[in-house]
Short mmCIF file of C-alpha atoms and ligand atoms in Angstrom, two decimals:
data_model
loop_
_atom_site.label_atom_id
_atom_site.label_comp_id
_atom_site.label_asym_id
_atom_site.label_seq_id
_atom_site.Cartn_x
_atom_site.Cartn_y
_atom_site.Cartn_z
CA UNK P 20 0.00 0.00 0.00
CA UNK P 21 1.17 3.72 -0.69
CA UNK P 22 1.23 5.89 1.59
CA UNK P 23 -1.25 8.29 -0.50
CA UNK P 24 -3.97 5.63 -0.41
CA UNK P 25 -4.26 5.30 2.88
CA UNK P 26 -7.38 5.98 4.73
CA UNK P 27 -8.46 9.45 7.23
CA UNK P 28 -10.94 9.93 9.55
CA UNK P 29 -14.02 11.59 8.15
CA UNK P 30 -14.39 14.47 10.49
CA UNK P 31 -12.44 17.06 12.58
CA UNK P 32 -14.90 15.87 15.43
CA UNK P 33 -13.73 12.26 14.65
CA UNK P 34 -10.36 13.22 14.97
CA UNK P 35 -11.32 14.49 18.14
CA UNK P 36 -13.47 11.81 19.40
CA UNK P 37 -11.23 8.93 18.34
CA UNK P 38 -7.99 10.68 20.09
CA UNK P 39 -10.06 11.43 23.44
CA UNK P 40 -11.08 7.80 23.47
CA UNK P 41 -7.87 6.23 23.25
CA UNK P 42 -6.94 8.94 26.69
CA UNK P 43 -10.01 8.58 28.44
CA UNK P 44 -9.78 5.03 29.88
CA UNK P 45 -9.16 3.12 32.75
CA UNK P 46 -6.36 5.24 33.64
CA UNK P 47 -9.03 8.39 34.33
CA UNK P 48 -11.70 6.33 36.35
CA UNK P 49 -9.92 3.42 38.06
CA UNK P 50 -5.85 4.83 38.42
CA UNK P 51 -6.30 8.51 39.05
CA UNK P 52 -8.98 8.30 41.51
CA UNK P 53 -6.48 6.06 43.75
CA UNK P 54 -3.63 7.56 42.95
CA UNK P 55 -4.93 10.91 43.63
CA UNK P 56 -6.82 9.21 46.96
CA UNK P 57 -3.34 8.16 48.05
CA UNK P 58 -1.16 11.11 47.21
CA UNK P 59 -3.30 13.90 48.87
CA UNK P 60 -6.18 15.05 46.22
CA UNK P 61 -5.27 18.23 45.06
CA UNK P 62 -1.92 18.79 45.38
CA UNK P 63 -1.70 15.66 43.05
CA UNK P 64 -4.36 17.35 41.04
CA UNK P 65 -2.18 20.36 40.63
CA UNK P 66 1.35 18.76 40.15
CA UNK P 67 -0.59 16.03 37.79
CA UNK P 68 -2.02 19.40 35.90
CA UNK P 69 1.37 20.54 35.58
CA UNK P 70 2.59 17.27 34.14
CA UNK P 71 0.07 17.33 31.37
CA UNK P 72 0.73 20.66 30.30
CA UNK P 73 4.42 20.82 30.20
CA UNK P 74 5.61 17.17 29.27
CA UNK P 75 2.26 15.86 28.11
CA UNK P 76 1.35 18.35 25.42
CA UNK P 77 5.02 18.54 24.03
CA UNK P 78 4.71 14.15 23.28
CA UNK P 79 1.46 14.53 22.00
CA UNK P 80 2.33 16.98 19.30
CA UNK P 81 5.31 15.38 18.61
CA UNK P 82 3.44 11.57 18.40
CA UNK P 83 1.32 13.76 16.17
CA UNK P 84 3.47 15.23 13.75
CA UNK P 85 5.20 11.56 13.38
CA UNK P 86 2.05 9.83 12.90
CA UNK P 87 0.98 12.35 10.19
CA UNK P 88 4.23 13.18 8.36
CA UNK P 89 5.00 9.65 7.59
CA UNK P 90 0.92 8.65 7.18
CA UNK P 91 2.56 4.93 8.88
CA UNK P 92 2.20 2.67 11.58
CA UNK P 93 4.73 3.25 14.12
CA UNK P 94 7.51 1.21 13.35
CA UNK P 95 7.00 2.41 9.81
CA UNK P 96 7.22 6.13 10.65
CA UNK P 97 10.45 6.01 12.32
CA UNK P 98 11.47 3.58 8.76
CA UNK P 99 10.40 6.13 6.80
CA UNK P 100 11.49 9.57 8.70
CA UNK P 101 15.01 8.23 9.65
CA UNK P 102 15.85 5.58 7.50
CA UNK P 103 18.41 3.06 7.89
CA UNK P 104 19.00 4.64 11.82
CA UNK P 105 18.72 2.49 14.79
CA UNK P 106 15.56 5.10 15.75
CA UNK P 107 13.51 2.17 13.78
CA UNK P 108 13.65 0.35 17.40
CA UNK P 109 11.68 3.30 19.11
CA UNK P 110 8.51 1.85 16.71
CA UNK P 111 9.26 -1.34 18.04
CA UNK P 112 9.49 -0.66 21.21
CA UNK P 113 6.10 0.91 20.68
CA UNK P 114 4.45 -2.22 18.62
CA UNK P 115 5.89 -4.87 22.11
CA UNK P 116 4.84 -2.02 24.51
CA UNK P 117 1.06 -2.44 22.92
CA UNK P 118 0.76 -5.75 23.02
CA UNK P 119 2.13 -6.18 26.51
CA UNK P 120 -0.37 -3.62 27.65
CA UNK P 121 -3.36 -4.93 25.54
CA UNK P 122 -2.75 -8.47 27.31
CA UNK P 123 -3.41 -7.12 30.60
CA UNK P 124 -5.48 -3.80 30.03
CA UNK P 125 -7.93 -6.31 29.12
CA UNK P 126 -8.35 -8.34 32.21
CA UNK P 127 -9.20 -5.40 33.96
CA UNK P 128 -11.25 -3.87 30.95
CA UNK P 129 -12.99 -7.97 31.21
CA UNK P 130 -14.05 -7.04 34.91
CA UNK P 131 -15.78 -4.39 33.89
CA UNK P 132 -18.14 -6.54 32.29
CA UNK P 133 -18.51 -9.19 34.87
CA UNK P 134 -19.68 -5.85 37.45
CA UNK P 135 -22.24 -4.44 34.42
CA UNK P 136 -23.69 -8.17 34.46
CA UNK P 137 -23.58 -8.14 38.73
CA UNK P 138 -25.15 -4.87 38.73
CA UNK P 139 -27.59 -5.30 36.22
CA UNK P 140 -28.54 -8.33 38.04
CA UNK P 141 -28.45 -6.52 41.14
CA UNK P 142 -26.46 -8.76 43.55
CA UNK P 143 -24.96 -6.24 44.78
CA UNK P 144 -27.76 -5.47 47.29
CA UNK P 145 -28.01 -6.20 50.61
CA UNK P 146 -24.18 -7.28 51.09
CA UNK P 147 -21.76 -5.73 53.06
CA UNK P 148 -17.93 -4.61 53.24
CA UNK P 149 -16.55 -7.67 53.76
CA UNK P 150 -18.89 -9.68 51.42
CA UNK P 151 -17.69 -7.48 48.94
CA UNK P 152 -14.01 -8.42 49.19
CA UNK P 153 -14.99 -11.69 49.81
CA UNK P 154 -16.37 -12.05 46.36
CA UNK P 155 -14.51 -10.34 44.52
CA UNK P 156 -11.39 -12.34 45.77
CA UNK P 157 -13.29 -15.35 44.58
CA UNK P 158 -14.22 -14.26 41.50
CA UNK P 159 -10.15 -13.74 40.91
CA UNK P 160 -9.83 -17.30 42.12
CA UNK P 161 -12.21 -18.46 39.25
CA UNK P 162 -10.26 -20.26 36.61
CA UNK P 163 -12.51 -19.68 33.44
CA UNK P 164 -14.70 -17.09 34.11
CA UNK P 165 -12.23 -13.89 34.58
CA UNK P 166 -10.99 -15.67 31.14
CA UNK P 167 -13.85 -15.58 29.73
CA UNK P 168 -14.35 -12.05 29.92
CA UNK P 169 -10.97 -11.28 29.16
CA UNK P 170 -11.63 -12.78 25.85
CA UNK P 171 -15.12 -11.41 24.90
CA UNK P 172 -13.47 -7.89 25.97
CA UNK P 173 -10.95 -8.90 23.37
CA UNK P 174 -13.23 -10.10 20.73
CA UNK P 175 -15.28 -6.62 21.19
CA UNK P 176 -11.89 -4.82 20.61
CA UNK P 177 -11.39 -6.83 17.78
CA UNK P 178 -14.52 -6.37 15.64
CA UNK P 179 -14.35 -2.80 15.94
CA UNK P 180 -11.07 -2.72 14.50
CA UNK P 181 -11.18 -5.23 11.92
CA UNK P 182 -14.17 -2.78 10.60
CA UNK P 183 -11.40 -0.12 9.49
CA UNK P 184 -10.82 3.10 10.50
CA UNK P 185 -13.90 5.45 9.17
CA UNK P 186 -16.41 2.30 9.91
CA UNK P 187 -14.97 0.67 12.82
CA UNK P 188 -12.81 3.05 15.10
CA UNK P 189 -14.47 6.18 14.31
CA UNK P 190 -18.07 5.71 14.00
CA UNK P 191 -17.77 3.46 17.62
CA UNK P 192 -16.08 6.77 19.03
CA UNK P 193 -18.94 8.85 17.75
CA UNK P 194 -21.17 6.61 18.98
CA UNK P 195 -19.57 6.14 22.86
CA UNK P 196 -17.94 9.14 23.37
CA UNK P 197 -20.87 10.92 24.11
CA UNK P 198 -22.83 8.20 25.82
CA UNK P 199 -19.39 8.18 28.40
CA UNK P 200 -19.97 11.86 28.59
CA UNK P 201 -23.29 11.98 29.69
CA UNK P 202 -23.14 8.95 31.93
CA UNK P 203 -19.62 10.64 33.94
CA UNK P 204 -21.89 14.16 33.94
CA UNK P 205 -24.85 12.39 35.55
CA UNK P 206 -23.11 10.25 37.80
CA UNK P 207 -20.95 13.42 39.53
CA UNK P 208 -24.32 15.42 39.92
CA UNK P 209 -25.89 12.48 41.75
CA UNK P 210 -22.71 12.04 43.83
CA UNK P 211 -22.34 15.38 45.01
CA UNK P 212 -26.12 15.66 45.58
CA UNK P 213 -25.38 13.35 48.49
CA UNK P 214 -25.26 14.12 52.06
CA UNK P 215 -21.93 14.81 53.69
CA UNK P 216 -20.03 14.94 50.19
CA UNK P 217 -18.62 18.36 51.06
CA UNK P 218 -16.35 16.62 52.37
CA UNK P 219 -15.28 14.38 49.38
CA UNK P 220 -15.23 17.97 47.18
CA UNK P 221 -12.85 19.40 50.25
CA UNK P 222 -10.24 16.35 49.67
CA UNK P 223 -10.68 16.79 45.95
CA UNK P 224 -10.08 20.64 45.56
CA UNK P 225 -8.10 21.88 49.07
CA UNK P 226 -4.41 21.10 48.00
CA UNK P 227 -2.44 19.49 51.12
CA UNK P 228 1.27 20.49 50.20
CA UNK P 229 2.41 18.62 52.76
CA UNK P 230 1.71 15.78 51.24
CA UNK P 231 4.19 16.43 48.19
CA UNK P 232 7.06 14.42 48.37
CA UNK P 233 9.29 12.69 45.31
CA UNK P 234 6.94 10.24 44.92
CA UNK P 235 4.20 12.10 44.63
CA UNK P 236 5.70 13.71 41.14
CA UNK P 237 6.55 10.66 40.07
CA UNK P 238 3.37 9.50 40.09
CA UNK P 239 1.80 12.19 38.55
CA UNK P 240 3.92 12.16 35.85
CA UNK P 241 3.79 8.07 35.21
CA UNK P 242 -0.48 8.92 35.42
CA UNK P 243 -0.26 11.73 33.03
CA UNK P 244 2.02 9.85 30.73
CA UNK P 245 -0.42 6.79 30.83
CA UNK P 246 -3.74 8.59 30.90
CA UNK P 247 -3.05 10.53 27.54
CA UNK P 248 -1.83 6.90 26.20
CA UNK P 249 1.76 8.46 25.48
CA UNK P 250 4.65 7.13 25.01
CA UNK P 251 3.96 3.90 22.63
CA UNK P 252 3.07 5.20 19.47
CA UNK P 253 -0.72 5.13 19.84
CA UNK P 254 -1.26 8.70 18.97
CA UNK P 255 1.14 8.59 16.94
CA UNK P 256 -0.69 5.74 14.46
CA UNK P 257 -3.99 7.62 15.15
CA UNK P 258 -2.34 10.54 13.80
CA UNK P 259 -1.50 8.40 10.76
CA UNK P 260 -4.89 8.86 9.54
CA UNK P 261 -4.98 12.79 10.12
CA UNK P 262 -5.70 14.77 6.99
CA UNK P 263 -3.48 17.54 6.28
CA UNK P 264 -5.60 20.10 7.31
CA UNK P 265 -6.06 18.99 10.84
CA UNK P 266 -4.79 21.30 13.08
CA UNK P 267 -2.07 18.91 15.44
CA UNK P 268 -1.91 21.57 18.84
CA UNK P 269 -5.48 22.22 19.04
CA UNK P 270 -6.11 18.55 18.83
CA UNK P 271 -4.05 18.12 21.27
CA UNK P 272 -4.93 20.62 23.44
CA UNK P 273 -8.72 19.39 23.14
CA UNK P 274 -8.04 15.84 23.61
CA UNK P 275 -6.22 16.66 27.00
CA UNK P 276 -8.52 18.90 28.39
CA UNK P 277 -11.38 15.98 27.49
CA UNK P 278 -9.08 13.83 29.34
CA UNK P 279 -8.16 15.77 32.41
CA UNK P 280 -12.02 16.98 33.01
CA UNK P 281 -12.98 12.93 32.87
CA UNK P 282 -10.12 12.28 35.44
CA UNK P 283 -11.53 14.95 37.83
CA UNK P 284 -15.24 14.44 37.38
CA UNK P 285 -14.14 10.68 38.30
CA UNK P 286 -12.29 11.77 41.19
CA UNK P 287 -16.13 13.74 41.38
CA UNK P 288 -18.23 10.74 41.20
CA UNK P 289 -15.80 8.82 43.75
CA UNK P 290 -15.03 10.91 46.52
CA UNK P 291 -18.13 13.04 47.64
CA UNK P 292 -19.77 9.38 48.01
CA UNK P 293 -17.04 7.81 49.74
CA UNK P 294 -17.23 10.65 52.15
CA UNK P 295 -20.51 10.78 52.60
CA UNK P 296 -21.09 7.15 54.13
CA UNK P 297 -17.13 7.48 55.84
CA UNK P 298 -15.25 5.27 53.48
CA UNK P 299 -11.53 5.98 53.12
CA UNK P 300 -10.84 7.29 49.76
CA UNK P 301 -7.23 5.90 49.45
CA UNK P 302 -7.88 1.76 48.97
CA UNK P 303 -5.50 1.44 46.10
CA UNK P 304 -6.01 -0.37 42.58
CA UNK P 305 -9.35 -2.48 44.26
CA UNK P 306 -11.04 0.80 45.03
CA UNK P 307 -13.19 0.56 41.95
CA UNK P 308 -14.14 -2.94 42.34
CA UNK P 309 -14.30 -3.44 46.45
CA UNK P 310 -15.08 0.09 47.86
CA UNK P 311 -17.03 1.39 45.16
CA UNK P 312 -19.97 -1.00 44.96
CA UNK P 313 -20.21 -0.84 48.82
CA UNK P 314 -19.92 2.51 48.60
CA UNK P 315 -22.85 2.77 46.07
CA UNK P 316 -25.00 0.25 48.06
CA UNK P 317 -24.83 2.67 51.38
CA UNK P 318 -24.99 6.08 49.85
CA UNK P 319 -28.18 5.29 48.50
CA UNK P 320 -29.36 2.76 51.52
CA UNK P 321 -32.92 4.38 51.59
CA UNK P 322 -33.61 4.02 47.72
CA UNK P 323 -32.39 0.33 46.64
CA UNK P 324 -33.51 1.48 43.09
CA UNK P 325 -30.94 4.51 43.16
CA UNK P 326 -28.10 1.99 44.04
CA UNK P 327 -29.09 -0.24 41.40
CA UNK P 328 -28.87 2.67 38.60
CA UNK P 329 -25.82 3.74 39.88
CA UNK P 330 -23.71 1.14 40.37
CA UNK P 331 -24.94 -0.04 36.63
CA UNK P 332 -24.09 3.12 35.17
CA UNK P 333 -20.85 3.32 36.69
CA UNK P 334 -19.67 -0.12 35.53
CA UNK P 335 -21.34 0.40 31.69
CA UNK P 336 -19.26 4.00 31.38
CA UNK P 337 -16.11 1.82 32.56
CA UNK P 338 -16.46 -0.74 29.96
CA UNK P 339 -17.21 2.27 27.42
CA UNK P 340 -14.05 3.84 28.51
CA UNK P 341 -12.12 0.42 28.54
CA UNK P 342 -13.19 0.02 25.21
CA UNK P 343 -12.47 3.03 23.51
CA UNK P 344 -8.39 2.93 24.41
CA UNK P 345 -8.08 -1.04 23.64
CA UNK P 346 -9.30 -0.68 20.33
CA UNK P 347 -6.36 2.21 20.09
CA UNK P 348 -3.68 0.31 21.08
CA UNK P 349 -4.71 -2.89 19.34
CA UNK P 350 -5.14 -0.72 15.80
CA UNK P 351 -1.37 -0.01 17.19
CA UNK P 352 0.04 -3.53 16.77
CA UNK P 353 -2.55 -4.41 13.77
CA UNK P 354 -1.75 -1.83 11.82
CA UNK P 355 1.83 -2.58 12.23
CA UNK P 356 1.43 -5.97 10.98
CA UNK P 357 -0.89 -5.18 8.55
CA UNK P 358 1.36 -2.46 7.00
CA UNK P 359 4.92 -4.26 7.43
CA UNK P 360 4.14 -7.62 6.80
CA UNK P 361 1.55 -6.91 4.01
CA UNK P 362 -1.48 -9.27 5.46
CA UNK P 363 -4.98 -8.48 5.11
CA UNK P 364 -6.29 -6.19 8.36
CA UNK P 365 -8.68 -8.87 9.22
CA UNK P 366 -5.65 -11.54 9.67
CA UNK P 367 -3.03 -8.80 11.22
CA UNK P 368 -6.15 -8.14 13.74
CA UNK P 369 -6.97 -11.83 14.24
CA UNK P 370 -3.27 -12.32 15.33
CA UNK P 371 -3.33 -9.36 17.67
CA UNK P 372 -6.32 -10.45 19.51
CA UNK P 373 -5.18 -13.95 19.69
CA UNK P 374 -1.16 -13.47 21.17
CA UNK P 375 -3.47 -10.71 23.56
CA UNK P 376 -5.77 -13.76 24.79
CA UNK P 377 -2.52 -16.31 25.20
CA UNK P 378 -1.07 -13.49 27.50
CA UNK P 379 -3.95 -11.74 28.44
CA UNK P 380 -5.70 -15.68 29.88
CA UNK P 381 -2.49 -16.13 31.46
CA UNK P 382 -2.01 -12.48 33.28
CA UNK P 383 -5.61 -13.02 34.72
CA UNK P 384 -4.96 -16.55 36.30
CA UNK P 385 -1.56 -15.43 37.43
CA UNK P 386 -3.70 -13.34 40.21
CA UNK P 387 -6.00 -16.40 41.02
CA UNK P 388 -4.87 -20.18 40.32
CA UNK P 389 -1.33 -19.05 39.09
CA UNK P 390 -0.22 -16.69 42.14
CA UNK P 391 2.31 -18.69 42.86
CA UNK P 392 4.70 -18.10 39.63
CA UNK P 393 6.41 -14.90 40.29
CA UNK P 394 9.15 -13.28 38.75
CA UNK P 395 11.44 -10.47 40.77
CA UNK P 396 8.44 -10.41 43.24
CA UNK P 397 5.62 -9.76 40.83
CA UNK P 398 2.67 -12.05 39.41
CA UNK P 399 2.45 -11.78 35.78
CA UNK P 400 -0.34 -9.04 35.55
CA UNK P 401 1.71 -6.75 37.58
CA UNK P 402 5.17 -7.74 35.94
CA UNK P 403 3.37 -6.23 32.75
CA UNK P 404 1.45 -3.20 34.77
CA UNK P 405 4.84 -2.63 36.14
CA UNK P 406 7.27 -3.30 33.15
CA UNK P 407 5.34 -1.30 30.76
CA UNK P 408 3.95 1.89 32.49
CA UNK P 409 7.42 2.74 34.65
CA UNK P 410 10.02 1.36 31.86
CA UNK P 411 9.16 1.36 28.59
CA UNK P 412 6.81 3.97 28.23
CA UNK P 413 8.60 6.32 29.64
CA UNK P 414 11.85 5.27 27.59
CA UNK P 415 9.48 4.97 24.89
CA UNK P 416 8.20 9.26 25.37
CA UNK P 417 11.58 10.42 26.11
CA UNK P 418 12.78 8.95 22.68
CA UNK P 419 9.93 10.44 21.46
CA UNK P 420 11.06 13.85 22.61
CA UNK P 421 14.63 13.40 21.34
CA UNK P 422 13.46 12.39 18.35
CA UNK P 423 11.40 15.46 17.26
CA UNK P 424 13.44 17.59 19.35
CA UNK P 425 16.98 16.77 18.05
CA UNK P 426 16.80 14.40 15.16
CA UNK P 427 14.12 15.18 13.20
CA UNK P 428 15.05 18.54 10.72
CA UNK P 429 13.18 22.00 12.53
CA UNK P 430 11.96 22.75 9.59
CA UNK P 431 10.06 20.09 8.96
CA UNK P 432 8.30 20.16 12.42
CA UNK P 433 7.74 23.75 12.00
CA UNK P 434 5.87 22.63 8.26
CA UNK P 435 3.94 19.82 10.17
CA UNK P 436 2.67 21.65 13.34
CA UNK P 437 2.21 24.97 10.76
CA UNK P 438 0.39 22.55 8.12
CA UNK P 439 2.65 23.80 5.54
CA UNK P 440 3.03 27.20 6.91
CA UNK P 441 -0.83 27.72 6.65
CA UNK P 442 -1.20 28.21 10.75
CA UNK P 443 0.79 30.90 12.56
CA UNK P 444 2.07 28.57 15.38
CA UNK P 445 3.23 31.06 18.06
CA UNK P 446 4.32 28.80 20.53
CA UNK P 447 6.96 27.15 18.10
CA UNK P 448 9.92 27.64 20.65
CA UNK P 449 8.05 27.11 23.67
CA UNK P 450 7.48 23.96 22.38
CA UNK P 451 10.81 22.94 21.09
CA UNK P 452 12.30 24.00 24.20
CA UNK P 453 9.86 21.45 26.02
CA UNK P 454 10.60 18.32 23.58
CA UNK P 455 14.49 19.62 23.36
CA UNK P 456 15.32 20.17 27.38
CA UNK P 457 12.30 19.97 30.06
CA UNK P 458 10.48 16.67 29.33
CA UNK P 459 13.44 14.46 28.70
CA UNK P 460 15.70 15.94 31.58
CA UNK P 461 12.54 15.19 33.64
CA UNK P 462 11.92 11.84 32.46
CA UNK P 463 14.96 11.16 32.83
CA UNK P 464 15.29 12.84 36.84
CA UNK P 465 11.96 10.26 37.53
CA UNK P 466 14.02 7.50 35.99
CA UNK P 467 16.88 7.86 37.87
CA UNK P 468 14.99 8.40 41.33
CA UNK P 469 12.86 5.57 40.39
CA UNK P 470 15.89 3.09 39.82
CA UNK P 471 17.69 4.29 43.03
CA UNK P 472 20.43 5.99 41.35
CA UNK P 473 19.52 9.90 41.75
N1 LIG Y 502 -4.95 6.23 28.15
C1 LIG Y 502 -5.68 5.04 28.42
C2 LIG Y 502 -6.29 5.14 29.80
O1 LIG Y 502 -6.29 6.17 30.39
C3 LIG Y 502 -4.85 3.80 28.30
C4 LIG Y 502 -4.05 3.77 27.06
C5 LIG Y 502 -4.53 3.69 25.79
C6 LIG Y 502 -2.66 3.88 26.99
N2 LIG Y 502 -3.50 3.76 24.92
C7 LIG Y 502 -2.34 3.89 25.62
C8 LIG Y 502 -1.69 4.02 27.95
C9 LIG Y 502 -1.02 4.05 25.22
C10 LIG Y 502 -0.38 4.15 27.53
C11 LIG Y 502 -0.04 4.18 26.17
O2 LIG Y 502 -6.79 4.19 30.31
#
C-alpha cells in the first residue's frame, strides 16, 4: 500500500473523538482516583495538571506530527522519517509495549463486564464490606470465568477494528464518546447531591502540600504519561490517519482537556460518596471494584432502586471507557502488521487479539490459580502493569522527545505543526524548548529516582 492511499478519519470531530477515546480510559476512572486518593487530592491534582501541560502536550504533538508526516504505523514512521537509523527500534518498542499492555489492560477492561452483568442483576444489594471483598477475591480465584471475559473484551476490541478506520474506530467513538460523557456528567451530579459529600469535594479541591514528596511527582507524571496513552506510538498511528488540514496543537490541546475533566469528574463521582457514608478514599487499585460498589450500596441505603442505577451506570461508562483505548492500542500492533508484513487487516487483527488472549488468559490466572509463579516479586499481571507503564513507556516518550526535538530537521516540524506554513504557530519555541530540554531531563530525573540511582 502507498502511503497516499491510505485511509483518514471523516471528520475534525472524529479526529477528536477517536484521540479522546484512546486517553479517556481506565487510567481516568480506576488509576487517578487512587492515585490521587493516596497522594493527597489536590496537590496531586495540581502537580498532575502541571505534568500534562508541560511534558504531556510537548509528546502529544510530537506523536502527532510523526504519525501524520510519515501517514505509517509506528515502526513504519520512524522507517520512513530516519531511514536506515537504529531510531527504527523506538517503533518497536512501541508495537511490544502495545501488546504487553493490551494483554493485561484487558483483564481489567474484562471485569468491567462481569460488574455491568452483577449490577444489572443486582447482587450487589443487601451485602456488606466484607462480602464485597470476599467475592470479589473469589471471583479472581475463578479459573474460566475472569478468562472468559478477558476474551469477549478482546473479541469486542477486535470487531471494531477489523471494521477499518472510518467504519470501525471512528463511528464506535462517535457513537460512545458521548454516551461516556453523559453517563460521567450524571453520575458526579448524583454524587455530590449526596449528604456529607462536602467533604469528598474538600479532599478533591483543598491542595495538602504537605503531602508532596518525590513520589508524589513521580506519580503524577507516570499517570499523566499513561492517561493521555503516550509514550507507545498510539497517537502517533492515530495521527497516521490525520488529513493535512487537521490542526495537530489544538487537537491536542482538546483531547487533553477531554481527558483531564474525565479524570476529575471521576475523582467527582468517587469521593463526595465515599465521604458521605465514611469510606476511606485511598484503597488502592481495588477501590473501583471493592469500595465502590459498597460505597454505592450505602450512599443510596434508603432508595435500593438509586443503588441499582448507579452502580450499573458506573460499571457500563467503565467498559465504554475500557473500550475506547483497547481498540487504540490494538489498531497499534494491527496496523503494524498489517502495513509491514503486508497481510490483510482482518488476519493482522486476528493475530493481535489472539497473542493478547494467550497473555492476556495467562495475566488473569496469574492473580488467582497461578499466584504462585512470580518473577522479581511480581505475578504476571503486575510484571506487565509494572514493566510497561514505569520502563518502557517512559523510555518509549523520552525517545519520542529526542526524536522530534533533536533528530528530526526543525523545519520540517515547523511545516507539520504549521500545516505547511498555513497556521501561525506562536508557541513554536516554547514547544521545542519542552521536547528539546524539560520533558526528557525530567523523564529522565523520575528515571533515575525511580531506579535508586539519583
Ligand atoms: N490512556 C488510556 C487510559 O487512560 C490507556 C491507554 C490507551 C494507553 N493507549 C495507551 C496508555 C497508550 C499508555 C499508552 O486508560
Amino acid at each position: 500500500m502507498t502511503n497516499s492511499d491510505r485511509v483518514n478519519f471523516g471528520s475534525r470531530i472524529g479526529v477528536i473523538l477517536a484521540s479522546a477515546g484512546s486517553a479517556v480510559g481506565l487510567g481516568n476512572i480506576w488509576r487517578f482516583p487512587y492515585e490521587a486518593g493516596q497522594h493527597g487530592g489536590a496537590a496531586f491534582i495540581l502537580i498532575y495538571l502541571l505534568c500534562v501541560l508541560f511534558m504531556g502536550m510537548p509528546v502529544m504533538i510530537s506523536e502527532f506530527l510523526i504519525g501524520r508526516r510519515s501517514r505509517a504505523n509506528t515502526a513504519g514512521a520512524y522507517r520512513i522519517l530516519a531511514p536506515g537509523t537504529p531510531w527504527r527500534w523506538v517503533g518497536f518498542l512501541g508495537v511490544l509495549t502495545g501488546f504487553l499492555i493490551l494483554s493485561y489492560y484487558s483483564v481489567v477492561a474484562g471485569w468491567t463486564l462481569e460488574f455491568i452483568v452483577e449490577a444489572g442483576t443486582n447482587s450487589f444489594a443487601g451485602k456488606t464490606a466484607p462480602d464485597f471483598s470476599a467475592s470479589f477475591a473469589s471471583f479472581l480465584q475463578k479459573p474460566v470465568l475472569p478468562v472468559i471475559w478477558t476474551a469477549c473484551f478482546l473479541l469486542l476490541t477486535h470487531f471494531v477494528v477489523v471494521r477499518g478506520v472510518k467504519k470501525g474506530i471512528e463511528r464506535s467513538s462517535k457513537l460512545m464518546m458521548p454516551l461516556l460523557f453523559i453517563l460521567v456528567i450524571v453520575l458526579a451530579v448524583c454524587s455530590v447531591s449526596l449528604p456529607g459529600s462536602e467533604k469528598g469535594l474538600l479532599f478533591l479541591f483543598r491542595p495538602d502540600f504537605s503531602k508532596v514528596t518525590s513520589d508524589v511527582v513521580l506519580g503524577a507524571m507516570g499517570q499523566a504519561f499513561y492517561s493521555l496513552s503516550l509514550g507507545m506510538g498510539c497517537l502517533c498511528t492515530y495521527a497516521s490517519y490525520f488529513s493535512r488540514d487537521t490542526n495537530l496543537a489544538k487537537t491536542a490541546g482538546s483531547v487533553g482537556v477531554i481527558d483531564t475533566c474525565v479524570a476529575v469528574l471521576a475523582g467527582i463521582i468517587i469521593f463526595p460518596a465515599a465521604f458521605s457514608v465514611g469510606i476511606s478514599p485511598d484503597a488502592g487499585p481495588e477501590l473501583i471494584f471493592i469500595t465502590l460498589p459498597n460505597v454505592f450500596q450505602q450512599a443510596f441505603a434508603g432508595v435500593p432502586v438509586l443503588s441499582y442505577i448507579f452502580s450499573l451506570m458506573f460499571y457500563i461508562l467503565l467498559a465504554l471507557a475500557a473500550l475506547t483505548s483497547t481498540i487504540s492500542i490494538h489498531e497499534v500492533v494491527t496496523a503494524y502488521l498489517h502495513e509491514e508484513f503486508h497481510l490483510s487487516r482482518t488476519r493482522a487483527a486476528t493475530l493481535v487479539t489472539a497473542g493478547c488472549l494467550l497473555l492476556g488468559a495467562a495475566c488473569s490466572l496469574s492473580m488467582g490459580v497461578w499466584s504462585d509463579f512470580t518473577i522479581a516479586g511480581m505475578n504476571l499481571f503486575n510484571l506487565f502493569d509494572f514493566t510497561t507503564t514505569k520502563i518502557m513507556l517512559p523510555l518509549g516518550g523520552m525517545l519520542i522527545c529526542l526524536f522530534t526535538g533533536w533528530y528530526l530537521d526543525r523545519r520540517l516540524v515547523y511545516a507539520e505543526v504549521s500545516n505547511e506554513g498555513s497556521l501561525k504557530v506562536r508557541f513554536f519555541r516554547a514547544y521545542i524548548f519542552l521536547v528539546r530540554y524539560v520533558a526528557p531531563i525530567a523523564i529522565a530525573g523520575v528515571f533515575l529516582k525511580e531506579w535508586g540511582l539519583f
